[in-house]
XYZ file of C-alpha atoms in Angstrom:
708
model
C -101.927 29.020 -2.630
C -101.123 25.686 -3.461
C -102.200 23.989 -7.220
C -101.896 20.535 -5.995
C -106.198 20.028 -7.019
C -105.594 21.728 -10.470
C -102.533 19.507 -11.151
C -104.410 16.273 -10.341
C -106.657 17.187 -13.962
C -105.932 15.954 -16.999
C -103.443 17.327 -19.245
C -105.675 18.150 -21.842
C -108.181 20.551 -19.699
C -104.759 22.746 -17.803
C -104.065 23.073 -21.326
C -107.596 24.662 -22.461
C -107.755 26.483 -19.239
C -104.246 28.087 -19.313
C -105.865 29.062 -23.068
C -108.866 30.613 -21.710
C -106.675 32.920 -18.988
C -106.794 30.370 -15.951
C -110.393 30.205 -14.643
C -110.323 26.891 -13.231
C -106.702 27.083 -11.713
C -108.051 30.001 -9.625
C -111.234 28.132 -8.498
C -108.835 25.502 -7.760
C -106.994 27.502 -5.766
C -109.100 28.697 -3.433
C -110.783 24.920 -2.855
C -107.470 23.328 -1.923
C -106.789 26.593 -0.145
C -110.021 25.596 2.018
C -109.222 21.870 1.886
C -105.484 22.204 3.158
C -107.452 24.163 6.355
C -109.703 21.095 6.858
C -106.535 18.954 7.072
C -104.533 20.682 9.112
C -107.471 20.757 11.329
C -107.939 17.082 11.004
C -103.772 17.192 11.776
C -104.552 19.298 15.033
C -107.318 17.425 16.254
C -104.969 14.100 16.538
C -101.964 15.658 18.216
C -104.661 17.067 20.479
C -105.708 13.582 21.781
C -101.579 13.740 23.917
C -100.326 16.043 26.535
C -97.169 16.388 24.804
C -98.376 17.658 21.279
C -101.801 19.513 22.313
C -102.699 22.811 21.853
C -102.561 25.089 24.699
C -106.434 25.203 25.158
C -106.874 21.401 25.551
C -104.341 21.171 27.985
C -107.125 21.590 31.117
C -110.036 19.159 28.940
C -106.890 16.611 29.296
C -106.375 17.538 33.253
C -109.968 16.714 33.561
C -109.768 13.616 31.794
C -107.184 12.183 35.024
C -109.136 13.951 37.282
C -106.892 17.069 37.485
C -108.059 19.939 39.089
C -105.811 23.632 38.971
C -106.289 25.159 41.997
C -109.498 27.042 43.343
C -108.332 30.833 43.621
C -106.444 30.345 40.338
C -108.826 28.917 38.711
C -111.171 31.467 39.468
C -108.694 34.024 37.338
C -108.706 32.376 34.739
C -111.929 33.884 32.853
C -109.545 37.631 32.824
C -106.569 36.012 31.935
C -104.443 35.481 28.366
C -102.842 32.093 26.741
C -99.845 32.795 29.482
C -102.033 33.143 32.098
C -103.468 29.627 31.497
C -100.533 28.043 30.906
C -99.436 29.353 34.326
C -102.760 28.005 35.989
C -103.185 24.823 34.132
C -99.372 23.374 33.409
C -98.317 20.476 30.881
C -95.971 18.895 32.794
C -98.162 19.300 35.494
C -101.093 17.404 34.009
C -98.266 14.910 32.276
C -97.325 13.549 35.318
C -100.397 13.333 36.946
C -101.057 9.530 37.216
C -97.689 9.974 38.374
C -97.834 11.572 40.844
C -100.591 10.044 42.767
C -98.604 6.898 43.080
C -96.009 8.617 44.688
C -98.046 10.464 47.426
C -96.382 11.430 50.104
C -92.942 11.040 49.510
C -90.255 14.263 49.871
C -88.705 13.470 45.961
C -92.684 14.109 44.470
C -92.585 17.612 46.829
C -89.666 18.525 45.018
C -90.845 17.628 41.736
C -93.863 19.511 42.199
C -92.310 22.883 42.648
C -90.355 22.152 39.432
C -93.706 20.487 37.756
C -96.398 23.006 38.995
C -94.488 26.396 39.498
C -91.147 25.774 37.159
C -89.290 26.718 40.555
C -86.198 24.264 42.236
C -87.549 23.158 45.447
C -86.041 21.129 48.780
C -87.818 19.480 51.086
C -87.255 19.475 54.431
C -88.839 17.297 57.567
C -88.288 20.030 59.907
C -89.026 17.336 63.045
C -85.712 16.338 62.565
C -84.110 19.804 63.498
C -85.751 19.537 66.650
C -84.090 19.865 69.807
C -84.747 16.620 71.723
C -83.695 15.814 75.304
C -81.011 12.804 75.008
C -81.172 10.007 77.228
C -77.741 9.099 78.742
C -78.086 5.723 78.520
C -79.155 5.475 75.132
C -78.278 8.970 73.394
C -78.286 9.093 69.709
C -75.020 10.673 68.108
C -77.541 11.825 65.602
C -79.749 14.040 67.236
C -79.669 17.491 67.116
C -77.446 19.188 69.986
C -76.561 22.431 71.288
C -74.817 24.375 68.197
C -71.061 24.312 68.347
C -69.078 27.908 67.133
C -66.785 26.140 66.570
C -68.450 24.943 62.999
C -68.778 27.934 60.788
C -69.889 25.668 58.009
C -72.968 24.985 60.210
C -73.249 28.354 61.480
C -73.082 29.343 57.937
C -75.755 27.243 56.452
C -78.282 28.993 59.102
C -81.540 30.384 57.879
C -80.920 28.614 54.926
C -82.637 25.263 53.260
C -79.601 23.326 54.707
C -79.757 24.577 58.570
C -78.733 21.918 60.737
C -78.892 24.089 63.939
C -81.231 22.341 66.533
C -84.173 24.257 67.817
C -87.293 24.696 69.473
C -91.167 23.440 68.197
C -92.797 26.549 66.550
C -96.732 25.181 67.350
C -97.485 27.719 64.275
C -98.739 26.055 61.255
C -95.987 26.036 58.901
C -98.620 26.339 55.323
C -100.232 29.374 57.301
C -100.493 32.798 56.268
C -97.596 34.994 57.355
C -96.561 34.994 60.045
C -96.188 31.048 59.410
C -93.824 28.821 61.702
C -91.397 26.547 60.254
C -89.638 24.065 62.678
C -93.069 21.850 64.386
C -92.932 17.740 64.184
C -96.015 17.556 61.243
C -94.108 20.584 59.267
C -92.613 20.059 56.188
C -90.765 23.293 54.801
C -90.344 23.093 50.183
C -87.470 25.839 49.710
C -87.981 26.997 46.442
C -85.567 29.127 44.526
C -87.846 31.900 42.159
C -84.993 33.606 41.068
C -84.195 32.586 37.562
C -80.301 32.301 36.453
C -78.696 33.651 33.791
C -75.309 33.015 31.718
C -72.791 35.784 30.883
C -70.055 34.088 28.055
C -66.889 35.176 27.659
C -67.416 38.774 28.539
C -64.643 40.803 29.038
C -63.879 41.973 33.617
C -64.288 44.973 34.025
C -60.791 46.737 35.451
C -61.429 48.428 38.999
C -58.025 50.788 38.315
C -59.312 52.513 40.935
C -57.907 50.083 43.305
C -55.269 48.282 41.465
C -54.125 46.883 37.852
C -54.577 43.819 38.806
C -57.985 43.667 40.454
C -61.675 42.898 38.311
C -65.009 42.411 38.585
C -67.311 39.712 37.125
C -69.453 43.038 36.431
C -68.425 44.589 32.826
C -69.972 47.705 34.469
C -67.256 47.604 37.445
C -70.210 46.780 40.550
C -70.643 43.677 42.750
C -73.110 40.889 41.388
C -72.981 37.982 42.944
C -72.598 34.360 41.321
C -75.233 31.752 40.513
C -75.015 28.390 40.016
C -76.356 26.787 37.062
C -77.454 23.080 38.601
C -80.318 21.161 38.006
C -82.195 21.111 41.554
C -83.384 17.638 42.899
C -81.369 17.700 45.903
C -81.717 16.128 49.379
C -78.916 16.889 51.047
C -75.865 19.703 50.118
C -72.882 17.538 49.178
C -74.383 16.183 46.415
C -73.733 19.266 44.532
C -74.573 23.357 44.540
C -78.435 24.963 45.007
C -79.395 26.908 42.220
C -78.817 29.890 44.408
C -76.343 32.106 45.847
C -72.852 30.523 46.073
C -71.211 30.974 49.108
C -67.523 31.586 49.854
C -67.468 28.526 51.542
C -69.024 26.020 49.287
C -66.243 27.424 46.591
C -63.911 26.708 48.649
C -64.600 23.532 50.184
C -65.900 22.026 46.837
C -64.623 24.186 44.018
C -64.723 21.649 40.459
C -68.323 22.117 41.114
C -68.028 26.169 41.050
C -65.230 26.170 38.155
C -65.203 24.761 34.781
C -66.657 24.828 31.243
C -70.380 24.348 31.268
C -69.935 25.452 35.030
C -70.630 28.419 37.425
C -67.879 30.685 35.853
C -64.555 30.074 33.780
C -62.156 33.612 34.002
C -59.923 33.586 31.101
C -56.754 35.417 30.811
C -54.087 36.216 27.566
C -55.110 37.138 23.747
C -55.796 33.515 23.465
C -58.174 33.091 26.359
C -56.834 30.736 27.677
C -58.921 29.625 31.199
C -57.574 29.473 34.717
C -56.650 25.980 35.949
C -58.345 24.851 38.848
C -55.956 24.911 41.495
C -54.527 28.174 40.911
C -57.849 29.322 42.029
C -58.552 30.384 45.198
C -62.002 30.908 47.701
C -61.764 33.949 50.190
C -63.342 37.772 50.962
C -62.183 40.410 48.776
C -64.245 43.357 51.081
C -61.629 46.244 50.717
C -59.353 44.479 48.793
C -57.268 43.495 51.569
C -56.708 39.724 50.801
C -52.984 39.589 48.524
C -53.019 35.843 46.984
C -50.123 34.395 46.394
C -48.057 34.023 43.693
C -49.358 31.635 41.162
C -53.291 31.848 42.713
C -55.737 34.088 41.811
C -58.224 34.879 44.617
C -62.289 34.971 43.446
C -64.874 36.029 46.029
C -68.256 34.469 44.042
C -70.609 36.380 46.546
C -69.379 39.920 45.664
C -68.215 38.397 41.826
C -64.908 39.921 42.487
C -61.451 38.884 40.879
C -58.129 39.339 42.329
C -54.362 38.299 40.738
C -51.221 38.677 41.910
C -49.700 42.107 42.330
C -46.679 41.183 40.025
C -48.682 38.681 37.748
C -51.364 41.030 36.305
C -52.831 39.529 32.972
C -51.260 41.987 30.282
C -53.632 40.505 27.920
C -56.957 40.964 29.681
C -59.083 39.066 31.034
C -62.325 37.139 29.901
C -65.152 35.887 32.297
C -67.874 32.778 31.331
C -70.442 33.566 34.519
C -74.369 33.347 35.900
C -75.932 35.254 37.811
C -79.493 35.791 38.801
C -82.832 37.433 38.004
C -86.246 37.455 38.167
C -87.387 37.070 34.154
C -85.896 37.921 30.977
C -86.265 42.372 30.805
C -83.397 44.201 29.764
C -80.156 42.804 27.768
C -79.469 39.503 28.411
C -77.755 36.132 26.678
C -81.369 34.776 26.626
C -82.777 33.267 23.251
C -84.787 36.210 22.114
C -86.508 36.268 18.319
C -84.872 39.247 16.766
C -86.340 40.498 13.862
C -85.258 43.251 11.362
C -87.823 45.807 11.585
C -89.471 46.533 8.455
C -91.384 49.892 7.642
C -92.796 49.125 4.623
C -93.437 46.187 2.443
C -91.086 44.366 0.233
C -89.329 42.327 -2.059
C -85.535 43.708 -0.916
C -83.115 41.815 1.017
C -82.026 43.668 4.132
C -78.151 44.027 4.673
C -77.087 42.840 7.692
C -73.690 44.099 8.888
C -71.803 41.846 11.722
C -69.808 43.050 14.378
C -67.785 40.992 16.217
C -64.720 37.968 17.108
C -66.956 35.754 13.969
C -68.473 39.032 12.409
C -66.940 40.885 8.932
C -66.128 43.719 11.201
C -64.149 44.273 14.306
C -65.965 46.575 15.901
C -69.221 48.887 15.462
C -67.639 52.139 14.513
C -66.830 50.237 11.136
C -70.170 48.657 10.546
C -71.577 52.451 10.745
C -69.226 53.407 8.403
C -70.111 50.766 6.081
C -73.339 51.351 6.747
C -73.081 54.951 6.184
C -71.168 54.425 2.894
C -73.602 51.865 0.781
C -76.513 53.679 2.522
C -79.314 52.078 1.923
C -82.938 52.304 2.959
C -82.879 49.467 5.976
C -80.261 48.007 7.543
C -79.663 45.868 10.237
C -76.274 45.625 12.467
C -75.548 42.534 14.715
C -73.344 42.736 17.101
C -72.285 38.147 18.057
C -70.299 38.507 20.804
C -70.940 39.583 24.353
C -68.072 41.888 24.042
C -67.936 45.461 25.235
C -67.419 48.354 21.997
C -66.023 51.667 23.684
C -67.064 53.633 20.105
C -68.323 57.344 19.426
C -71.997 56.113 17.772
C -73.050 58.803 15.975
C -75.817 57.741 13.871
C -77.875 59.941 10.689
C -80.946 58.626 8.972
C -82.000 59.940 5.722
C -85.475 60.917 4.958
C -87.140 57.355 4.248
C -83.966 55.227 5.776
C -84.424 52.454 9.000
C -81.547 50.719 10.562
C -81.376 48.485 13.793
C -78.893 47.348 15.740
C -79.268 44.297 17.715
C -77.619 41.915 19.370
C -77.480 38.057 18.371
C -79.920 35.558 19.953
C -77.523 34.271 23.097
C -75.204 37.511 23.149
C -75.315 40.393 25.413
C -73.065 42.845 24.090
C -72.439 46.706 26.381
C -71.321 49.591 24.230
C -69.855 51.942 26.688
C -69.633 55.349 26.206
C -66.756 57.411 26.821
C -66.156 61.181 27.738
C -64.179 61.799 24.768
C -64.992 65.143 24.086
C -64.858 68.610 25.826
C -67.101 70.791 23.658
C -69.651 68.361 22.993
C -71.985 65.975 24.076
C -70.622 62.045 24.235
C -74.070 60.357 23.732
C -75.189 57.871 21.698
C -76.748 60.268 19.217
C -79.051 59.506 16.390
C -80.653 62.555 13.603
C -83.479 61.617 11.752
C -85.555 63.033 8.581
C -88.905 62.468 8.203
C -90.388 59.268 8.162
C -87.098 57.286 9.691
C -86.881 54.571 12.275
C -83.945 53.168 14.855
C -84.681 50.082 17.057
C -82.107 49.267 19.078
C -82.308 45.578 20.390
C -80.878 43.309 23.169
C -78.098 45.783 23.789
C -76.960 47.098 27.264
C -75.568 50.794 27.352
C -73.424 52.583 29.571
C -71.869 56.184 30.490
C -73.601 58.292 28.611
C -77.863 59.052 27.474
C -79.052 57.495 24.122
C -80.333 61.279 22.440
C -82.745 61.799 19.754
C -83.107 64.188 17.682
C -84.314 66.015 14.334
C -87.405 64.224 12.648
C -87.233 60.907 13.667
C -90.647 58.989 13.541
C -89.672 55.857 14.917
C -87.487 54.815 18.157
C -87.731 51.587 19.228
C -85.644 50.105 22.759
C -86.820 46.171 23.195
C -84.817 44.180 25.671
C -81.895 46.639 25.911
C -80.492 48.398 28.744
C -79.945 51.905 29.362
C -77.993 51.421 32.426
C -79.789 54.281 34.768
C -77.428 56.770 36.638
C -74.875 56.183 33.486
C -72.584 54.333 35.216
C -72.240 52.223 38.680
C -69.729 51.950 41.641
C -68.592 48.456 43.162
C -71.204 49.194 45.466
C -74.161 49.174 43.134
C -74.900 53.354 43.284
C -75.303 55.482 40.203
C -72.307 57.644 39.947
C -74.635 60.132 37.906
C -77.974 59.462 39.484
C -79.541 62.813 37.828
C -78.824 62.527 34.355
C -81.382 60.942 32.065
C -80.876 57.970 30.195
C -82.761 58.763 26.966
C -83.433 62.225 26.037
C -85.589 63.037 23.384
C -85.726 66.333 21.264
C -87.480 64.929 18.301
C -91.568 66.504 18.024
C -92.780 63.577 15.476
C -90.744 60.793 17.324
C -93.022 57.943 18.259
C -91.153 56.041 21.322
C -91.788 52.463 22.165
C -89.820 50.781 25.149
C -90.137 46.507 25.388
C -88.627 44.637 27.640
C -86.332 47.016 28.325
C -84.547 49.051 31.645
C -83.142 52.811 31.396
C -83.244 55.555 33.602
C -85.484 58.890 33.568
C -86.385 59.530 30.178
C -86.241 64.213 29.401
C -88.549 65.426 26.497
C -87.714 68.737 25.618
C -89.943 70.167 23.034
C -92.385 73.005 22.387
C -95.437 72.537 23.654
C -97.281 75.415 21.721
C -96.315 74.180 18.283
C -96.154 70.432 18.212
C -98.309 67.648 19.520
C -97.278 65.665 22.477
C -95.300 62.752 22.163
C -96.391 59.369 22.518
C -93.943 56.891 24.493
C -95.108 52.947 25.013
C -94.045 51.427 27.602
C -94.585 47.902 28.296
C -93.012 45.361 30.663
C -90.326 47.828 31.568
C -88.534 49.225 34.449
C -88.410 53.140 34.641
C -85.880 53.912 36.869
C -84.611 58.028 38.116
C -82.447 55.567 40.746
C -85.044 58.015 43.701
C -88.647 58.000 43.903
C -88.107 62.097 44.221
C -86.578 62.289 40.976
C -88.323 62.042 37.256
C -88.986 59.358 35.664
C -90.289 61.015 33.105
C -90.192 64.899 32.584
C -89.196 68.214 31.064
C -85.765 69.849 32.682
C -87.735 73.663 33.480
C -91.082 72.609 33.252
C -93.833 71.309 35.264
C -94.576 68.166 32.475
C -93.286 66.546 29.414
C -94.957 67.172 26.497
C -95.569 63.869 26.029
C -98.814 61.084 25.734
C -98.204 58.288 28.294
C -99.408 54.627 27.787
C -97.561 52.512 29.647
C -98.577 48.277 30.759
C -96.940 45.729 33.346
C -94.441 48.368 34.385
C -92.602 49.521 37.340
C -91.408 53.399 37.172
C -89.355 54.884 40.556
C -89.705 58.240 40.527
C -92.048 61.083 39.342
C -93.792 60.913 36.748
C -95.365 64.659 35.037
C -96.466 64.234 31.260
C -98.957 66.117 28.984
C -101.512 62.814 29.818
C -101.751 58.973 30.079
C -103.237 58.188 27.615
C -103.602 54.067 29.225
C -102.130 53.068 32.356
C -102.587 49.391 33.683
C -100.906 46.718 35.684
C -97.903 48.889 36.709
C -96.247 50.176 39.884
C -95.485 54.773 39.580
C -93.280 54.791 43.724
C -93.005 58.746 42.710
C -95.654 61.247 42.659
C -97.624 61.373 39.199
C -99.138 64.970 37.785
C -100.707 64.953 34.017
C -102.097 68.524 33.000
C -105.053 67.101 31.040
C -107.337 64.447 33.833
C -109.800 64.128 31.020
C -107.295 62.451 28.525
C -107.049 58.422 29.606
C -107.611 56.581 32.410
C -105.997 54.279 34.902
C -106.751 50.902 35.243
C -105.081 48.596 38.393
C -102.094 50.733 39.036
C -100.008 51.992 42.251
C -100.013 56.078 42.333
C -98.907 57.894 45.920
C -102.195 59.305 47.516
C -100.712 62.617 46.318
C -101.166 62.120 42.725
C -102.838 63.897 40.253
C -103.939 61.490 37.446
C -106.631 60.469 34.907
C -109.592 58.932 36.397
C -109.408 55.867 38.131
C -110.149 51.885 38.294
C -109.803 49.293 41.035
C -106.337 51.437 41.830
C -104.811 51.542 44.701
C -104.985 52.982 47.725
C -108.173 54.214 46.640
C -109.117 50.929 47.255
C -108.233 50.829 51.116
C -108.816 54.278 51.259
C -113.016 53.444 50.105
C -112.541 50.866 52.424
C -111.458 52.532 55.566
C -113.710 55.582 55.495
C -116.264 53.204 55.091
C -115.778 51.430 58.525
C -114.987 54.801 60.581
C -117.026 57.792 61.287
C -115.274 61.030 60.642
C -112.963 62.281 62.839
C -108.780 60.890 64.264
C -109.609 57.190 64.276
C -110.468 57.380 60.738
C -107.364 59.474 59.852
C -104.718 57.411 61.954
C -106.872 54.217 59.762
C -106.403 55.953 56.351
C -102.786 56.477 57.277
C -102.149 53.102 58.086
C -103.870 51.545 55.305
C -101.919 53.769 52.429
C -98.574 52.696 54.303
C -99.538 48.852 54.293
C -100.090 49.182 50.779
C -97.458 51.005 49.688
C -95.019 48.310 47.551
C -92.196 46.897 48.896
C -89.151 45.597 46.081
C -86.204 43.290 47.686
C -84.037 46.033 46.443
C -85.148 49.295 43.683
C -81.163 49.243 42.781
C -80.220 48.139 39.306
C -77.924 44.947 39.139
C -79.169 43.461 42.540
C -80.663 40.201 41.529
C -83.337 41.421 43.459
C -83.820 44.052 41.706
C -87.699 45.908 41.430
C -88.862 42.457 42.633
C -91.499 42.543 45.458
C -91.111 40.950 48.596
C -93.012 38.179 50.339
C -94.604 40.524 52.629
C -95.748 43.259 50.172
C -99.457 44.136 50.796
C -101.961 41.496 48.485
C -104.081 44.614 46.801
C -100.323 44.867 45.052
C -99.499 41.309 44.689
C -102.670 40.243 43.457
C -103.537 43.896 42.250
C -103.568 43.431 38.651
C -106.571 42.966 36.031
C -106.274 39.553 35.977
C -104.868 39.057 40.358
C -101.795 38.665 38.867
C -99.163 41.207 40.512
C -98.719 44.611 39.532
C -95.542 46.366 37.995
C -92.927 44.500 35.570
C -92.709 40.989 36.405
C -96.521 40.552 36.296
C -96.041 37.285 33.471
C -94.431 35.581 35.725
C -97.582 34.873 37.057
C -96.185 34.125 40.575
C -99.312 34.565 42.826
C -100.945 31.772 40.486
C -97.805 29.179 40.649
C -97.862 29.748 44.997
C -101.139 29.121 44.611
C -101.104 25.730 42.428
C -98.429 24.740 43.831
C -99.991 25.329 48.304
C -103.310 23.237 46.101
C -100.727 20.519 45.468
C -99.150 19.922 48.176
C -102.323 19.675 50.165
C -103.165 16.459 48.484
C -99.471 14.956 48.347
C -98.444 15.764 51.757
C -97.821 12.509 53.904
C -100.795 12.044 56.320
C -100.613 13.628 59.170
C -97.959 16.399 57.988
C -98.189 20.208 57.084
C -96.451 21.548 54.028
C -95.657 24.950 53.385
C -93.022 27.172 50.602
C -90.620 29.038 51.901
C -88.432 30.939 49.373
C -84.440 30.176 49.400
C -83.552 33.721 47.153
């Protein structure tokens, strides 16, 4: 504590107090601590007068002073929400710009600004009446009026159905702001196109050489799968010629404006040779590399942004390697990525000893992960952290042995996404990332992407933590995104004492091999994560050759693709299970606000689906074939619908716009179930719709259209 008050006393009193053991000093420390708390509270009170510096709880009160009111349906959920939900319901930026927005009421630029302020989505507003087909007077024809489509204009045809669609349309009398099915082209309609997918960067990551095709064929993804490239540019434009939109890059866009996408700080850069020299802009050729049939001319490099492929000339394959900096799209900060995340060193016991840090990478002490592990074994510290400083690919064989009381963290540096590729090196043993621990040992994997083989935990390991990691489902991916080993697990547990924690991660199936008679169930806690067995019919969490795994599962805000067969579910909340759930002890635990298939065997459930629609259907009809058909139809209606169920896709595990409201609004705080619960997208959309009704030009009707 501070001795500020004690230092104000005359020296004679300080000396006399020191001679008596310091009771006055101890008393003034307590008084000074309370004075510091009061001083900080007064300072915060002044800061809470301003929207830029106020705390989150003060934002709604400042908004009320300027006449800001949140959406009615969103405000109804505020009582059940957290601080993050409060920020989504009352965006600070929207409150700060409330007065400015009233002065600009009725302009398209304001609607685009509202999409960013309210929902944090890039937006582009379009007046649909300008796209209506009109009959021209031959005496005074308007050249700018929409006419019939020209099949020779490939650029116009390529933009069909998007925010920059220029094809003429017949009027649609349905309101664009009405629930589905909504109409777009109409005289009073304004379509606000938004891009809810986020753009993530990968910096100087090794490209994947597709040797099964040719030594001069590469993919941007280090895993070898096809991934579309995204543009990182900011929105706010009214015509496409002003710059790229914040979505996937098309081949035609790259061919027409390569300078908008290629270069340092832009969508992508290709480096070659040991010095990592950038390929010149004039050497980039945009083309279709489907099937790798196109052969670029000498001195050129072919790039397919829609598939994420690179093709060098046949006789000019880079010998020193290929690296790429590029951007891809995803929904949230889940799995390994370069997003800035605070990665604290895992500390199992409280002491003042410094934690050794072994840095791996181009700017670290070690170049290979195995060298850092060898140094850690030699020094044998009780606690240590190995940090990988770049987004490289490490093909090391990882064997970790923790002695009693040891703890180790292998983590990515903030802004890095390393890939650990486990190769098939030995024929007579497993090549998994193997960790064996004694009593009171812990291992933390943070920010890593592990591919090729599973993570294998055995011995008496006490704690295993996976945080912001990706254990590639199916071990590895093909060029089409399909898993190469779909039936193989990504995490194998042979430790009866282990407590497994999975946070903000993506992993394949989990297999637990234990003796149910001799040991207690292994606790597995999953939060804000995806467990993907690559199929709803395979085991996502289970045990080989056993009806159920000896596991006590706790899961929150997660999406599980596959069957869950465990001893007990202690707690399940705001989660989606696409496969059958089967527990041995139904008397233990509960499920709240979850979706599980109707044939599941679960503990007691509260506000789950399809239980809710089943009860409503049975109350609506008397017993008989009609009620059975209604129940079946309602069950099919509330089945979760995803944009993609394959890892690597930008819309992976993301609920579609036509998914049932019982799922999209089925969580405990009326947000969506599943891994992207904390995005609070229903609340963002509700707030944005409310703002559109306030600031849309008079006589017009505005609606949200999702571009990605």
